[in-house]
Amino acid sequence: GQQLNQSPQSMFIQEGEDVSMNCTSSSIFNTWLWYKQDPGEGPVLLIALYKAGELTSNGRLTAQFGITRKDSFLNISASIPSDVGIYFCAGQLMGNAGNNRKLIWGLGTSLAVNP
Amino acid sequence: GAVVSQHPSWVICKSGTSVKIECRSLDFQATTMFWYRQFPKQSLMLMATSNEGSKATYEQGVEKDKFLINHASLTLSTLTVTSAHPEDSSFYICSARDGGAGGRETQYFGPGTRLLVL
């Protein structure tokens, strides 16, 4: 099935550093969602974006909906050990109508933080 | 935020038995729920879209007679893995679509169900 290009695949950083990850696609999206998944758990919604150019923050997290509607990034500032996990981007394609509003997923960014 | 529960959180069963997994939206109504399967170190793979009061829509390659979905109410969808075999062992996760105001919809996920078929 269709997937988003998410990068980097993995990151290993020192506590206190900033982190940036992004997702791109050749298709146009009307919604971008960023999730974090801990081992053995379901994904938890971090930030939802609905408008081209929209910049939204959630504590130390900031995400933006790209102007072209084909990309999004997530930044984490001043990382802490509990930021460890896998971060997924997900998007809803423009034009998906009705009840079949399935999400297209990135492959995830695995983040490790060294205390 | 919206809460989605899943039950059971883990299940071990013998090959050939059927297993039912429940997904509930606890504080909102969801006309649409989704069932995913996730293999270790991989992304989520959509299995089917569950619509309240109608038949589920299955993704290509997913056997609808193997994975039975019922969405009988606005807060409950069930996935039944029929005649389970070891290759069905996996992490199954559901999500519920929250329509939101002004088209600002999103999906909230349950905590997942780990299935091990012996």
PDB file of C-alpha atoms in Angstrom:
ATOM      1  CA  GLY A   1       0.000   0.000   0.000  1.00  0.00           C
ATOM      2  CA  GLN A   2       0.932   3.642  -0.186  1.00  0.00           C
ATOM      3  CA  GLN A   3       3.381   4.961   2.391  1.00  0.00           C
ATOM      4  CA  LEU A   4       4.875   8.280   3.359  1.00  0.00           C
ATOM      5  CA  ASN A   5       8.615   8.913   3.165  1.00  0.00           C
ATOM      6  CA  GLN A   6       9.664   9.491   6.758  1.00  0.00           C
ATOM      7  CA  SER A   7      13.195  10.417   7.768  1.00  0.00           C
ATOM      8  CA  PRO A   8      15.411   9.840   9.508  1.00  0.00           C
ATOM      9  CA  GLN A   9      14.755   6.179  10.173  1.00  0.00           C
ATOM     10  CA  SER A  10      16.484   6.378  13.547  1.00  0.00           C
ATOM     11  CA  MET A  11      18.236   8.921  15.736  1.00  0.00           C
ATOM     12  CA  PHE A  12      20.514   8.609  18.732  1.00  0.00           C
ATOM     13  CA  ILE A  13      20.987  11.895  20.565  1.00  0.00           C
ATOM     14  CA  GLN A  14      22.171  13.340  23.845  1.00  0.00           C
ATOM     15  CA  GLU A  15      19.672  14.569  26.409  1.00  0.00           C
ATOM     16  CA  GLY A  16      19.007  18.269  25.888  1.00  0.00           C
ATOM     17  CA  GLU A  17      19.504  18.221  22.136  1.00  0.00           C
ATOM     18  CA  ASP A  18      16.832  19.247  19.670  1.00  0.00           C
ATOM     19  CA  VAL A  19      15.366  16.718  17.234  1.00  0.00           C
ATOM     20  CA  SER A  20      13.816  17.152  13.821  1.00  0.00           C
ATOM     21  CA  MET A  21      12.068  14.611  11.631  1.00  0.00           C
ATOM     22  CA  ASN A  22       9.938  14.936   8.533  1.00  0.00           C
ATOM     23  CA  CYS A  23       7.581  13.219   6.163  1.00  0.00           C
ATOM     24  CA  THR A  24       7.135  13.799   2.461  1.00  0.00           C
ATOM     25  CA  SER A  25       4.852  12.507  -0.233  1.00  0.00           C
ATOM     26  CA  SER A  26       4.133  12.999  -3.904  1.00  0.00           C
ATOM     27  CA  SER A  27       0.426  13.267  -3.061  1.00  0.00           C
ATOM     28  CA  ILE A  28      -1.496  16.137  -1.522  1.00  0.00           C
ATOM     29  CA  PHE A  29      -2.869  15.742   2.008  1.00  0.00           C
ATOM     30  CA  ASN A  30      -5.582  17.619   3.889  1.00  0.00           C
ATOM     31  CA  THR A  31      -4.568  16.340   7.317  1.00  0.00           C
ATOM     32  CA  TRP A  32      -1.229  15.510   8.913  1.00  0.00           C
ATOM     33  CA  LEU A  33      -1.015  13.701  12.231  1.00  0.00           C
ATOM     34  CA  TRP A  34       2.014  12.929  14.367  1.00  0.00           C
ATOM     35  CA  TYR A  35       1.959  10.007  16.794  1.00  0.00           C
ATOM     36  CA  LYS A  36       4.381   8.516  19.325  1.00  0.00           C
ATOM     37  CA  GLN A  37       4.391   4.814  20.071  1.00  0.00           C
ATOM     38  CA  ASP A  38       6.041   3.189  23.079  1.00  0.00           C
ATOM     39  CA  PRO A  39       6.880  -0.543  22.993  1.00  0.00           C
ATOM     40  CA  GLY A  40       3.801  -2.717  23.398  1.00  0.00           C
ATOM     41  CA  GLU A  41       1.429   0.251  23.309  1.00  0.00           C
ATOM     42  CA  GLY A  42      -0.831   1.864  20.771  1.00  0.00           C
ATOM     43  CA  PRO A  43       0.181   5.141  19.105  1.00  0.00           C
ATOM     44  CA  VAL A  44      -0.602   8.311  21.038  1.00  0.00           C
ATOM     45  CA  LEU A  45      -1.587  11.446  19.140  1.00  0.00           C
ATOM     46  CA  LEU A  46       0.911  14.283  19.589  1.00  0.00           C
ATOM     47  CA  ILE A  47      -0.151  16.953  17.120  1.00  0.00           C
ATOM     48  CA  ALA A  48      -2.830  17.274  14.447  1.00  0.00           C
ATOM     49  CA  LEU A  49      -2.513  19.684  11.492  1.00  0.00           C
ATOM     50  CA  TYR A  50      -5.349  20.634   9.142  1.00  0.00           C
ATOM     51  CA  LYS A  51      -4.262  23.681   7.163  1.00  0.00           C
ATOM     52  CA  ALA A  52      -1.382  24.332   4.776  1.00  0.00           C
ATOM     53  CA  GLY A  53       1.276  26.355   6.565  1.00  0.00           C
ATOM     54  CA  GLU A  54      -0.200  25.633   9.984  1.00  0.00           C
ATOM     55  CA  LEU A  55       2.383  25.593  12.774  1.00  0.00           C
ATOM     56  CA  THR A  56       1.254  23.975  16.026  1.00  0.00           C
ATOM     57  CA  SER A  57       3.012  23.374  19.318  1.00  0.00           C
ATOM     58  CA  ASN A  58       2.382  20.922  22.125  1.00  0.00           C
ATOM     59  CA  GLY A  59       4.825  21.628  24.936  1.00  0.00           C
ATOM     60  CA  ARG A  60       8.327  20.972  23.591  1.00  0.00           C
ATOM     61  CA  LEU A  61       6.920  19.607  20.341  1.00  0.00           C
ATOM     62  CA  THR A  62       6.278  21.706  17.259  1.00  0.00           C
ATOM     63  CA  ALA A  63       4.911  20.488  13.934  1.00  0.00           C
ATOM     64  CA  GLN A  64       4.143  22.211  10.654  1.00  0.00           C
ATOM     65  CA  PHE A  65       1.896  21.404   7.713  1.00  0.00           C
ATOM     66  CA  GLY A  66       3.908  22.161   4.574  1.00  0.00           C
ATOM     67  CA  ILE A  67       2.731  24.867   2.206  1.00  0.00           C
ATOM     68  CA  THR A  68       2.657  22.454  -0.721  1.00  0.00           C
ATOM     69  CA  ARG A  69       0.475  20.056   1.340  1.00  0.00           C
ATOM     70  CA  LYS A  70       2.960  17.300   0.522  1.00  0.00           C
ATOM     71  CA  ASP A  71       5.121  17.381   3.631  1.00  0.00           C
ATOM     72  CA  SER A  72       5.244  17.939   7.364  1.00  0.00           C
ATOM     73  CA  PHE A  73       7.924  18.136  10.033  1.00  0.00           C
ATOM     74  CA  LEU A  74       8.046  17.511  13.760  1.00  0.00           C
ATOM     75  CA  ASN A  75      10.577  19.158  16.053  1.00  0.00           C
ATOM     76  CA  ILE A  76      11.308  18.206  19.652  1.00  0.00           C
ATOM     77  CA  SER A  77      13.256  20.733  21.674  1.00  0.00           C
ATOM     78  CA  ALA A  78      15.477  19.998  24.679  1.00  0.00           C
ATOM     79  CA  SER A  79      14.975  16.244  24.523  1.00  0.00           C
ATOM     80  CA  ILE A  80      14.598  14.216  27.706  1.00  0.00           C
ATOM     81  CA  PRO A  81      14.876  10.448  28.290  1.00  0.00           C
ATOM     82  CA  SER A  82      11.109   9.907  28.184  1.00  0.00           C
ATOM     83  CA  ASP A  83      11.077  11.148  24.575  1.00  0.00           C
ATOM     84  CA  VAL A  84      12.433   7.721  23.623  1.00  0.00           C
ATOM     85  CA  GLY A  85      10.079   5.862  21.315  1.00  0.00           C
ATOM     86  CA  ILE A  86       8.967   5.575  17.716  1.00  0.00           C
ATOM     87  CA  TYR A  87       7.408   8.597  16.065  1.00  0.00           C
ATOM     88  CA  PHE A  88       5.029   8.126  13.148  1.00  0.00           C
ATOM     89  CA  CYS A  89       3.591  10.614  10.726  1.00  0.00           C
ATOM     90  CA  ALA A  90       0.229   9.880   9.140  1.00  0.00           C
ATOM     91  CA  GLY A  91      -1.742  11.766   6.550  1.00  0.00           C
ATOM     92  CA  GLN A  92      -5.201  11.785   5.079  1.00  0.00           C
ATOM     93  CA  LEU A  93      -5.269  12.226   1.330  1.00  0.00           C
ATOM     94  CA  MET A  94      -7.033  15.189  -0.198  1.00  0.00           C
ATOM     95  CA  GLY A  95     -10.287  14.070  -1.716  1.00  0.00           C
ATOM     96  CA  ASN A  96     -10.937  11.109   0.586  1.00  0.00           C
ATOM     97  CA  ALA A  97     -14.642  11.352   1.104  1.00  0.00           C
ATOM     98  CA  GLY A  98     -17.274   9.558   3.060  1.00  0.00           C
ATOM     99  CA  ASN A  99     -16.443   7.191   5.849  1.00  0.00           C
ATOM    100  CA  ASN A 100     -13.372   5.648   4.272  1.00  0.00           C
ATOM    101  CA  ARG A 101     -10.965   8.210   5.676  1.00  0.00           C
ATOM    102  CA  LYS A 102      -8.027   5.912   6.111  1.00  0.00           C
ATOM    103  CA  LEU A 103      -4.602   7.223   6.992  1.00  0.00           C
ATOM    104  CA  ILE A 104      -1.392   6.793   5.042  1.00  0.00           C
ATOM    105  CA  TRP A 105       1.538   6.048   7.355  1.00  0.00           C
ATOM    106  CA  GLY A 106       5.241   6.725   7.471  1.00  0.00           C
ATOM    107  CA  LEU A 107       7.613   3.940   8.491  1.00  0.00           C
ATOM    108  CA  GLY A 108       8.530   5.661  11.724  1.00  0.00           C
ATOM    109  CA  THR A 109      11.517   7.375  13.306  1.00  0.00           C
ATOM    110  CA  SER A 110      13.077   5.540  16.217  1.00  0.00           C
ATOM    111  CA  LEU A 111      14.454   7.977  18.777  1.00  0.00           C
ATOM    112  CA  ALA A 112      16.990   7.047  21.449  1.00  0.00           C
ATOM    113  CA  VAL A 113      18.098   9.612  24.032  1.00  0.00           C
ATOM    114  CA  ASN A 114      21.311   9.216  25.970  1.00  0.00           C
ATOM    115  CA  PRO A 115      20.946  10.693  29.480  1.00  0.00           C
TER     116      PRO A 115
ATOM    117  CA  GLY B   1      -8.131  13.738  24.693  1.00  0.00           C
ATOM    118  CA  ALA B   2     -10.450  11.029  23.454  1.00  0.00           C
ATOM    119  CA  VAL B   3     -10.000   7.565  24.934  1.00  0.00           C
ATOM    120  CA  VAL B   4     -10.170   4.253  23.121  1.00  0.00           C
ATOM    121  CA  SER B   5      -9.979   0.972  24.987  1.00  0.00           C
ATOM    122  CA  GLN B   6      -9.175  -2.493  23.721  1.00  0.00           C
ATOM    123  CA  HIS B   7      -9.840  -5.847  25.326  1.00  0.00           C
ATOM    124  CA  PRO B   8      -8.115  -8.122  25.940  1.00  0.00           C
ATOM    125  CA  SER B   9      -4.650  -6.586  26.101  1.00  0.00           C
ATOM    126  CA  TRP B  10      -3.074  -9.951  25.399  1.00  0.00           C
ATOM    127  CA  VAL B  11      -4.313 -13.429  24.571  1.00  0.00           C
ATOM    128  CA  ILE B  12      -2.724 -16.823  24.080  1.00  0.00           C
ATOM    129  CA  CYS B  13      -4.763 -19.451  22.276  1.00  0.00           C
ATOM    130  CA  LYS B  14      -4.414 -22.823  20.648  1.00  0.00           C
ATOM    131  CA  SER B  15      -4.263 -23.183  16.893  1.00  0.00           C
ATOM    132  CA  GLY B  16      -7.729 -23.591  15.400  1.00  0.00           C
ATOM    133  CA  THR B  17      -9.605 -21.570  17.985  1.00  0.00           C
ATOM    134  CA  SER B  18     -11.247 -18.191  17.398  1.00  0.00           C
ATOM    135  CA  VAL B  19     -10.366 -15.026  19.268  1.00  0.00           C
ATOM    136  CA  LYS B  20     -12.499 -11.905  19.633  1.00  0.00           C
ATOM    137  CA  ILE B  21     -10.976  -8.481  20.280  1.00  0.00           C
ATOM    138  CA  GLU B  22     -13.123  -5.536  21.357  1.00  0.00           C
ATOM    139  CA  CYS B  23     -12.486  -1.884  20.605  1.00  0.00           C
ATOM    140  CA  ARG B  24     -14.479   0.799  22.426  1.00  0.00           C
ATOM    141  CA  SER B  25     -14.543   4.565  22.157  1.00  0.00           C
ATOM    142  CA  LEU B  26     -15.150   5.614  25.754  1.00  0.00           C
ATOM    143  CA  ASP B  27     -16.015   9.305  25.557  1.00  0.00           C
ATOM    144  CA  PHE B  28     -17.069   9.886  21.965  1.00  0.00           C
ATOM    145  CA  GLN B  29     -19.091   8.208  19.256  1.00  0.00           C
ATOM    146  CA  ALA B  30     -17.273   6.747  16.310  1.00  0.00           C
ATOM    147  CA  THR B  31     -19.110   5.871  13.110  1.00  0.00           C
ATOM    148  CA  THR B  32     -15.829   4.637  11.742  1.00  0.00           C
ATOM    149  CA  MET B  33     -13.188   2.515  13.403  1.00  0.00           C
ATOM    150  CA  PHE B  34     -10.079   1.009  11.908  1.00  0.00           C
ATOM    151  CA  TRP B  35      -8.232  -2.245  12.581  1.00  0.00           C
ATOM    152  CA  TYR B  36      -4.485  -2.432  12.151  1.00  0.00           C
ATOM    153  CA  ARG B  37      -1.875  -5.121  12.463  1.00  0.00           C
ATOM    154  CA  GLN B  38       1.702  -4.366  13.409  1.00  0.00           C
ATOM    155  CA  PHE B  39       4.756  -6.597  13.118  1.00  0.00           C
ATOM    156  CA  PRO B  40       7.870  -5.960  15.235  1.00  0.00           C
ATOM    157  CA  LYS B  41       9.810  -2.853  14.232  1.00  0.00           C
ATOM    158  CA  GLN B  42       7.360  -2.049  11.441  1.00  0.00           C
ATOM    159  CA  SER B  43       4.728   0.536  10.781  1.00  0.00           C
ATOM    160  CA  LEU B  44       1.003  -0.015  11.160  1.00  0.00           C
ATOM    161  CA  MET B  45      -0.703  -1.994   8.441  1.00  0.00           C
ATOM    162  CA  LEU B  46      -4.370  -1.206   7.895  1.00  0.00           C
ATOM    163  CA  MET B  47      -6.479  -4.342   7.746  1.00  0.00           C
ATOM    164  CA  ALA B  48      -9.983  -2.971   7.436  1.00  0.00           C
ATOM    165  CA  THR B  49     -12.271  -0.008   7.958  1.00  0.00           C
ATOM    166  CA  SER B  50     -15.226  -0.718  10.206  1.00  0.00           C
ATOM    167  CA  ASN B  51     -18.395   1.318   9.619  1.00  0.00           C
ATOM    168  CA  GLU B  52     -21.232   1.326  12.112  1.00  0.00           C
ATOM    169  CA  GLY B  53     -24.273  -0.452  10.751  1.00  0.00           C
ATOM    170  CA  SER B  54     -22.673  -1.623   7.526  1.00  0.00           C
ATOM    171  CA  LYS B  55     -20.140  -4.098   6.226  1.00  0.00           C
ATOM    172  CA  ALA B  56     -16.468  -3.493   6.818  1.00  0.00           C
ATOM    173  CA  THR B  57     -14.155  -2.515   3.990  1.00  0.00           C
ATOM    174  CA  TYR B  58     -11.117  -4.773   3.832  1.00  0.00           C
ATOM    175  CA  GLU B  59      -7.725  -3.861   2.453  1.00  0.00           C
ATOM    176  CA  GLN B  60      -6.309  -5.852  -0.415  1.00  0.00           C
ATOM    177  CA  GLY B  61      -4.896  -9.173   0.724  1.00  0.00           C
ATOM    178  CA  VAL B  62      -6.840  -9.316   4.001  1.00  0.00           C
ATOM    179  CA  GLU B  63      -9.222 -12.279   4.172  1.00  0.00           C
ATOM    180  CA  LYS B  64     -12.643 -11.083   5.279  1.00  0.00           C
ATOM    181  CA  ASP B  65     -13.725 -14.590   6.293  1.00  0.00           C
ATOM    182  CA  LYS B  66     -10.631 -14.930   8.438  1.00  0.00           C
ATOM    183  CA  PHE B  67     -10.908 -11.571  10.165  1.00  0.00           C
ATOM    184  CA  LEU B  68     -14.561 -10.930  10.944  1.00  0.00           C
ATOM    185  CA  ILE B  69     -15.470  -7.372  11.875  1.00  0.00           C
ATOM    186  CA  ASN B  70     -18.673  -6.242  13.519  1.00  0.00           C
ATOM    187  CA  HIS B  71     -19.473  -2.601  14.309  1.00  0.00           C
ATOM    188  CA  ALA B  72     -22.856  -2.890  15.971  1.00  0.00           C
ATOM    189  CA  SER B  73     -22.880   0.401  17.862  1.00  0.00           C
ATOM    190  CA  LEU B  74     -21.294   3.836  17.735  1.00  0.00           C
ATOM    191  CA  THR B  75     -18.860   2.921  20.494  1.00  0.00           C
ATOM    192  CA  LEU B  76     -17.967  -0.712  19.826  1.00  0.00           C
ATOM    193  CA  SER B  77     -16.253  -2.619  17.056  1.00  0.00           C
ATOM    194  CA  THR B  78     -15.072  -6.204  17.324  1.00  0.00           C
ATOM    195  CA  LEU B  79     -12.479  -8.150  15.378  1.00  0.00           C
ATOM    196  CA  THR B  80     -12.715 -11.937  15.449  1.00  0.00           C
ATOM    197  CA  VAL B  81      -9.749 -13.943  14.241  1.00  0.00           C
ATOM    198  CA  THR B  82     -11.336 -17.200  13.145  1.00  0.00           C
ATOM    199  CA  SER B  83      -9.509 -20.540  13.241  1.00  0.00           C
ATOM    200  CA  ALA B  84      -6.334 -18.805  14.351  1.00  0.00           C
ATOM    201  CA  HIS B  85      -2.963 -20.175  13.291  1.00  0.00           C
ATOM    202  CA  PRO B  86       0.556 -19.306  14.462  1.00  0.00           C
ATOM    203  CA  GLU B  87       1.042 -16.942  11.514  1.00  0.00           C
ATOM    204  CA  ASP B  88      -1.832 -14.854  12.886  1.00  0.00           C
ATOM    205  CA  SER B  89       0.258 -14.049  15.961  1.00  0.00           C
ATOM    206  CA  SER B  90       0.749 -10.315  15.965  1.00  0.00           C
ATOM    207  CA  PHE B  91      -0.056  -6.996  17.637  1.00  0.00           C
ATOM    208  CA  TYR B  92      -3.549  -5.838  16.683  1.00  0.00           C
ATOM    209  CA  ILE B  93      -4.484  -2.196  17.218  1.00  0.00           C
ATOM    210  CA  CYS B  94      -7.771  -0.429  16.668  1.00  0.00           C
ATOM    211  CA  SER B  95      -8.458   3.245  16.191  1.00  0.00           C
ATOM    212  CA  ALA B  96     -11.628   5.304  16.279  1.00  0.00           C
ATOM    213  CA  ARG B  97     -12.305   8.300  14.067  1.00  0.00           C
ATOM    214  CA  ASP B  98     -13.341  11.429  15.909  1.00  0.00           C
ATOM    215  CA  GLY B  99     -15.130  13.711  13.454  1.00  0.00           C
ATOM    216  CA  GLY B 100     -14.253  16.915  15.242  1.00  0.00           C
ATOM    217  CA  ALA B 101     -15.684  20.339  14.450  1.00  0.00           C
ATOM    218  CA  GLY B 102     -15.219  21.917  11.036  1.00  0.00           C
ATOM    219  CA  GLY B 103     -13.802  18.779   9.450  1.00  0.00           C
ATOM    220  CA  ARG B 104     -10.878  18.632  11.870  1.00  0.00           C
ATOM    221  CA  GLU B 105     -11.041  14.897  12.334  1.00  0.00           C
ATOM    222  CA  THR B 106      -8.459  12.602  13.770  1.00  0.00           C
ATOM    223  CA  GLN B 107      -7.970   9.028  14.880  1.00  0.00           C
ATOM    224  CA  TYR B 108      -7.382   7.887  18.442  1.00  0.00           C
ATOM    225  CA  PHE B 109      -5.828   4.514  19.090  1.00  0.00           C
ATOM    226  CA  GLY B 110      -6.441   1.755  21.556  1.00  0.00           C
ATOM    227  CA  PRO B 111      -3.565   0.255  23.549  1.00  0.00           C
ATOM    228  CA  GLY B 112      -3.359  -2.813  21.313  1.00  0.00           C
ATOM    229  CA  THR B 113      -3.891  -6.551  21.746  1.00  0.00           C
ATOM    230  CA  ARG B 114      -0.985  -8.962  21.594  1.00  0.00           C
ATOM    231  CA  LEU B 115      -2.129 -12.308  20.131  1.00  0.00           C
ATOM    232  CA  LEU B 116      -0.017 -15.437  20.394  1.00  0.00           C
ATOM    233  CA  VAL B 117      -1.289 -18.566  18.697  1.00  0.00           C
ATOM    234  CA  LEU B 118       0.379 -21.778  19.771  1.00  0.00           C
TER     235      LEU B 118
END
